[in-house]
Tab-separated table of C-alpha atoms in Angstrom:
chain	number	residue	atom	x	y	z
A	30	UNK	CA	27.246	12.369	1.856
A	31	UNK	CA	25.375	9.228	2.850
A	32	UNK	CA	21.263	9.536	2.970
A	33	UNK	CA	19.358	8.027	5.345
A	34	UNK	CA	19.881	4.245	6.117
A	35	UNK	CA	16.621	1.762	6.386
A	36	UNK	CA	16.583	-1.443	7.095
A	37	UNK	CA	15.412	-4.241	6.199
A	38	UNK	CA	14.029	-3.022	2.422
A	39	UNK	CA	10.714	-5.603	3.184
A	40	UNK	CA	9.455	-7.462	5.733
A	41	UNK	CA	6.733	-10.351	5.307
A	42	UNK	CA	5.571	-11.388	9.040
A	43	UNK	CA	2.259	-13.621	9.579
A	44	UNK	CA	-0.690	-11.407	11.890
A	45	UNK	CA	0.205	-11.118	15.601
A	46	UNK	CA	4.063	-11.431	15.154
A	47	UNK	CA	6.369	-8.509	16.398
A	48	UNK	CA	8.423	-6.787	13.672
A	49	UNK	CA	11.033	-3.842	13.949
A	50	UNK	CA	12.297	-1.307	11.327
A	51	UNK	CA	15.558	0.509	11.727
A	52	UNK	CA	16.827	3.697	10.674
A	53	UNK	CA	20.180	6.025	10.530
A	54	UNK	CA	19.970	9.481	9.546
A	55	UNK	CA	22.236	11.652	7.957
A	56	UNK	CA	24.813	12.705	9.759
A	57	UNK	CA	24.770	15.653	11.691
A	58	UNK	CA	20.581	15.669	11.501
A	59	UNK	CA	19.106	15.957	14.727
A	60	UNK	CA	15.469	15.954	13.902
A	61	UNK	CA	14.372	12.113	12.871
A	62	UNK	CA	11.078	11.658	11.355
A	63	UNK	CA	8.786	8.061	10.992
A	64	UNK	CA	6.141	8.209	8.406
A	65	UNK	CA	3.354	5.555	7.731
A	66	UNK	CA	2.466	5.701	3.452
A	67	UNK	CA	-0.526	3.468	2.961
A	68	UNK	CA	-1.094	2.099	-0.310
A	69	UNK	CA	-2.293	5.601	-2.802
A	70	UNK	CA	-1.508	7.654	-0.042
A	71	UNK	CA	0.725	10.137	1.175
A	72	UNK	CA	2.947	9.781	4.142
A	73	UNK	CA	1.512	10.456	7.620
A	74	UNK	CA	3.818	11.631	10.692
A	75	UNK	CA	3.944	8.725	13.136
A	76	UNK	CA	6.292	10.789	15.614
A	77	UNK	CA	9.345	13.028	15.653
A	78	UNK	CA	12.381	13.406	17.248
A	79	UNK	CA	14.872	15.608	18.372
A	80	UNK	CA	17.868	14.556	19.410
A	81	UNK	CA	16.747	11.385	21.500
A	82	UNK	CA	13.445	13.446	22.697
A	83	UNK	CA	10.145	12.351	21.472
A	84	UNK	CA	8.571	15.827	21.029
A	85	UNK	CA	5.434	14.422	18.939
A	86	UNK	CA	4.042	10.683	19.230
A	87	UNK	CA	-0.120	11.817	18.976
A	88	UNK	CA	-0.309	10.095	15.424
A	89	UNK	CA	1.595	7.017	17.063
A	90	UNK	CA	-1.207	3.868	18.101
A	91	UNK	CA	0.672	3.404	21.299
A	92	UNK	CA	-0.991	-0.174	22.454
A	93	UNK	CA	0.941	-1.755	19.555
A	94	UNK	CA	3.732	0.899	18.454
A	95	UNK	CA	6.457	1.970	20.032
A	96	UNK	CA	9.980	3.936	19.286
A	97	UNK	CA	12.971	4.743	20.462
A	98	UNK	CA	16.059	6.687	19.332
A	99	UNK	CA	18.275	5.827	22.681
A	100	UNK	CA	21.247	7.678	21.556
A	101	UNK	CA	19.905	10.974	19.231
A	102	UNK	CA	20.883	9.026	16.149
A	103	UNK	CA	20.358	5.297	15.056
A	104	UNK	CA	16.656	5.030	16.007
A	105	UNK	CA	13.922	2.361	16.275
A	106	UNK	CA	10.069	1.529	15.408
A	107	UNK	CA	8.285	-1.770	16.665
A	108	UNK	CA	4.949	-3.216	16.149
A	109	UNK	CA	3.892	-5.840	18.358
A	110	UNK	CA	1.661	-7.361	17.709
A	111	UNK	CA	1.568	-6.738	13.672
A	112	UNK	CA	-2.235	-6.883	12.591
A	113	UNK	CA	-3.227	-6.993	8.646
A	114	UNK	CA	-3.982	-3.453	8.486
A	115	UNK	CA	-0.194	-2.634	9.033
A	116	UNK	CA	0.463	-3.742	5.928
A	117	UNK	CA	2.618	-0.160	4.437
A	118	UNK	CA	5.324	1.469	3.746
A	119	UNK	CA	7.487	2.807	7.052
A	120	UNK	CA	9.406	5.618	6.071
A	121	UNK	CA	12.292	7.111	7.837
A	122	UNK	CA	13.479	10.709	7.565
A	123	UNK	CA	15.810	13.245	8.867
A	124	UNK	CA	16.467	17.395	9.100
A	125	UNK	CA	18.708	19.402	10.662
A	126	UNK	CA	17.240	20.657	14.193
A	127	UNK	CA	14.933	23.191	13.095
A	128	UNK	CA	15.164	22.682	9.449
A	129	UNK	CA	12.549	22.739	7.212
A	130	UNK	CA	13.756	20.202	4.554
A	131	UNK	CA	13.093	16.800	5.144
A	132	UNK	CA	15.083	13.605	3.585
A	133	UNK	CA	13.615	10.509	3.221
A	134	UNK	CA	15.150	6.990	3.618
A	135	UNK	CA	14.247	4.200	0.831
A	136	UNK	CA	11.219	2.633	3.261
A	137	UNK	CA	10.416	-0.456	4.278
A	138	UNK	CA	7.451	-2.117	2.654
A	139	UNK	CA	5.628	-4.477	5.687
A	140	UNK	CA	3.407	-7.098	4.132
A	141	UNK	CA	1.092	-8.756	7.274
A	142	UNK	CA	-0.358	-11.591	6.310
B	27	UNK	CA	-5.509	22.290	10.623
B	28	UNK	CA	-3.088	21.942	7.305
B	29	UNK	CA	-4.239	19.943	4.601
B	30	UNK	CA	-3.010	19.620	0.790
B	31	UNK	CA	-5.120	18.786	-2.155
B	32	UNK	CA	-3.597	17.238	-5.940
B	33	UNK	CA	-4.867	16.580	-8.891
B	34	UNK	CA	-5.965	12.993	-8.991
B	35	UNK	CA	-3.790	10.579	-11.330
B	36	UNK	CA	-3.400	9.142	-13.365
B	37	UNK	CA	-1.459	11.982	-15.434
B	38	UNK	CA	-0.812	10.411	-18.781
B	39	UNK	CA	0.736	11.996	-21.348
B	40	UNK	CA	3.190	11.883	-24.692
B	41	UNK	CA	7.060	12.406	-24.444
B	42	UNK	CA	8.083	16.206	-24.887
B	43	UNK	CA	4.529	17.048	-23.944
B	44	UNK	CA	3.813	19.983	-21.213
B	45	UNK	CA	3.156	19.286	-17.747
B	46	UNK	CA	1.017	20.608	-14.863
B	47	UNK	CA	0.033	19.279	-11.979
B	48	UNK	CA	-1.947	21.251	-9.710
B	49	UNK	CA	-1.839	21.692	-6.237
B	50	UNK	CA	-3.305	23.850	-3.512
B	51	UNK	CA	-3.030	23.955	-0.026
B	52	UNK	CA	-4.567	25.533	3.260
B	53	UNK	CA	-2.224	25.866	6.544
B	54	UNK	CA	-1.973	28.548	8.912
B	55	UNK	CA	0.578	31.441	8.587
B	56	UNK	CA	3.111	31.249	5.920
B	57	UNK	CA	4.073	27.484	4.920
B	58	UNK	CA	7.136	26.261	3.068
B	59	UNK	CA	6.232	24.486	0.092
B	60	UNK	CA	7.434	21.177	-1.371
B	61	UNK	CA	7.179	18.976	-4.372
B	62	UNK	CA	8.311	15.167	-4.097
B	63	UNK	CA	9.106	12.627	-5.943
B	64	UNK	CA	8.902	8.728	-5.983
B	65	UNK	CA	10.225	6.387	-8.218
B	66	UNK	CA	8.888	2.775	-7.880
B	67	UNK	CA	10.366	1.011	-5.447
B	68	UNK	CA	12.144	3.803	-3.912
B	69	UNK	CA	11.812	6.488	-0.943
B	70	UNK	CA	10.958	10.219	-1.848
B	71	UNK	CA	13.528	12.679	-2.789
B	72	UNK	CA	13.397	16.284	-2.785
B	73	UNK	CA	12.656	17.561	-6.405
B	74	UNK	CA	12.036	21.445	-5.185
B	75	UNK	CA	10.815	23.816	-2.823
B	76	UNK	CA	9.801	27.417	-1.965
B	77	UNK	CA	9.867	29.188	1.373
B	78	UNK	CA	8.073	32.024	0.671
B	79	UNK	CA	5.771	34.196	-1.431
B	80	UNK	CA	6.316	34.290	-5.123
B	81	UNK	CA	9.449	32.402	-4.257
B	82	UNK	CA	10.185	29.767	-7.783
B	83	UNK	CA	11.564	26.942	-6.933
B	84	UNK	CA	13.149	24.804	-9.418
B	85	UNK	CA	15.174	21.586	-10.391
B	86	UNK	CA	15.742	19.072	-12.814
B	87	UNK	CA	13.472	21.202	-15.913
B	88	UNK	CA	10.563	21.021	-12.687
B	89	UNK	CA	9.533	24.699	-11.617
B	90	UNK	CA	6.748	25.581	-8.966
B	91	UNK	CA	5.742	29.357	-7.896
B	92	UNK	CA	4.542	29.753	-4.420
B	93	UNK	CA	1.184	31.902	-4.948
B	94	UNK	CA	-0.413	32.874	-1.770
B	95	UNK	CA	-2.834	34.432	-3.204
B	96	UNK	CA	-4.145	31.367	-4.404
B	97	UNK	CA	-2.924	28.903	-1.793
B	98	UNK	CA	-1.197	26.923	-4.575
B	99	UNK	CA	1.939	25.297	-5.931
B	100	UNK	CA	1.180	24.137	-9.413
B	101	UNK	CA	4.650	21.836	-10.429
B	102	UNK	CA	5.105	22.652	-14.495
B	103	UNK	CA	7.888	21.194	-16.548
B	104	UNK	CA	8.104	22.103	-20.454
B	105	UNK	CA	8.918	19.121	-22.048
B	106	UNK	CA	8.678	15.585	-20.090
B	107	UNK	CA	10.764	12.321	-20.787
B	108	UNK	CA	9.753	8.580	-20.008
B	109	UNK	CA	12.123	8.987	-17.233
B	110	UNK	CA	9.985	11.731	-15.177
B	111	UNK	CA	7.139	8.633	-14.743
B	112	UNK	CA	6.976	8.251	-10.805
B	113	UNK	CA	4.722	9.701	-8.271
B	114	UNK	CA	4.879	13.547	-7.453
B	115	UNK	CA	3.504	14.276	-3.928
B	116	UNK	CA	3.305	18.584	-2.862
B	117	UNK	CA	3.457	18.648	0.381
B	118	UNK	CA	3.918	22.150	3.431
B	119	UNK	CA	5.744	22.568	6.183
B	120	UNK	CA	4.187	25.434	8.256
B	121	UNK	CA	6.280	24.832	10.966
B	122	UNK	CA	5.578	27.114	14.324
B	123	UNK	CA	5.652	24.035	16.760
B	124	UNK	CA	3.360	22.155	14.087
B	125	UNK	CA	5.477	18.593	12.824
B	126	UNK	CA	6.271	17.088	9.900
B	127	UNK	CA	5.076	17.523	6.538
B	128	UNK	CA	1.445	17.597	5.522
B	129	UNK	CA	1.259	15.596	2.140
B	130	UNK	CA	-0.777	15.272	-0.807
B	131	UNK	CA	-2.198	12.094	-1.384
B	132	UNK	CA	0.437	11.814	-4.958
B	133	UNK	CA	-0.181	12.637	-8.491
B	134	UNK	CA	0.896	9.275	-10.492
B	135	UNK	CA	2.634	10.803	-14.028
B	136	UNK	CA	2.889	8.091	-17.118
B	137	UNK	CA	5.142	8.916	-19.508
B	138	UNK	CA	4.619	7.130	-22.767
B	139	UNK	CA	6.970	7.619	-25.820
């Protein structure tokens, strides 16, 4: 069974550019999960979905971030425009609806410079 | 509101030694329990988990007993190898309309031989 799909691995974008991370889940998962890890940190919920429903986007900073999961599987996250502070690791994960046990994708590891 | 606190790394210690890292947590109600793992470079991956009291969960030589008496999920392996060196991260799930994980801020394990 195939895990979840990120792409691209890393990103390197100058300040104020846009950039945008994709991710597939595993099949069949209807609960999709983006996570922010900062540098030493743990992961922190940006928002979840179920099925194409955002049902939580309070952790999400809305006047640059956005999301989208148009079709409850393949789904989106943009920054626009990227500041230095972005600079993390996005990581993607999925559950079945309801489920308590989360996979993780690989990441991708923004650099803003 | 949920919150998880580990050890602070980093953990170093001598192939075949004995292994502890500590972690306790506070959440409302009755959490499910995690332990990840990241390798460098890489996303987390499930190592084990418990869903309830005095539940042992268990994987790979890695063991962790849910104690709720003592809010805490200590992850213990017997003898480690220079291959277990990555970053562990406990993290709950209390579920109950809450979302996502709640995650440690990582416990980085050296391995030396």
């Amino acid at each position: 069974e195939a895990g979840v799909v990120q792409s691209p691995r890393y990103k390197i974008i100058e300040k104020k550019q846009p950039v945008a991370f994709w991710c597939n889940p595993i099949s069949g998962h209807n609960t999709l999960y983006w996570y922010l890890q900062n540098l030493g940190q743990g992961p922190e919920l940006l928002i979840r979905y179920e099925n194409e429903e955002a049902v939580d986007d309070s952790q999400l900073p809305k006047d640059r971030f956005s999301a989208e999961r148009l079709k409850g599987v393949d789904s989106t996250l943009k920054i626009q425009p990227a500041e230095l502070g972005d600079s993390a690791v996005y990581l993607c994960a999925s559950s079945l609806q309801g489920g308590q046990t989360q996979y993780f994708g690989p990441g991708t590891r923004l650099l803003v410079l | 509101g949920n919150s998880v606190t580990q050890m602070e790394g980093p953990v170093t210690l001598s192939e075949e030694a004995f292994l502890t890292i500590n972690c306790t947590y506070t959440a409302t109600g009755y959490p499910s329990l995690f332990w990840y793992v990241q390798y460098p470079g890489e996303g987390l991956q499930l190592l084990l988990k418990a869903t309830k009291a005095d539940d042992k969960g268990s994987n790979k030589g890695f063991e962790a007993t849910y104690r709720k008496e003592t809010t805490s999920f200590h992850l213990e392996k017997g003898s480690v190898q220079v291959s277990d060196s990555a970053v562990y991260f406990c993290a709950l799930y209390s579920g109950g309309g809450a979302d996502g994980l709640t995650f440690g801020k990582g416990t980085h394990l050296i391995i030396q031989p």
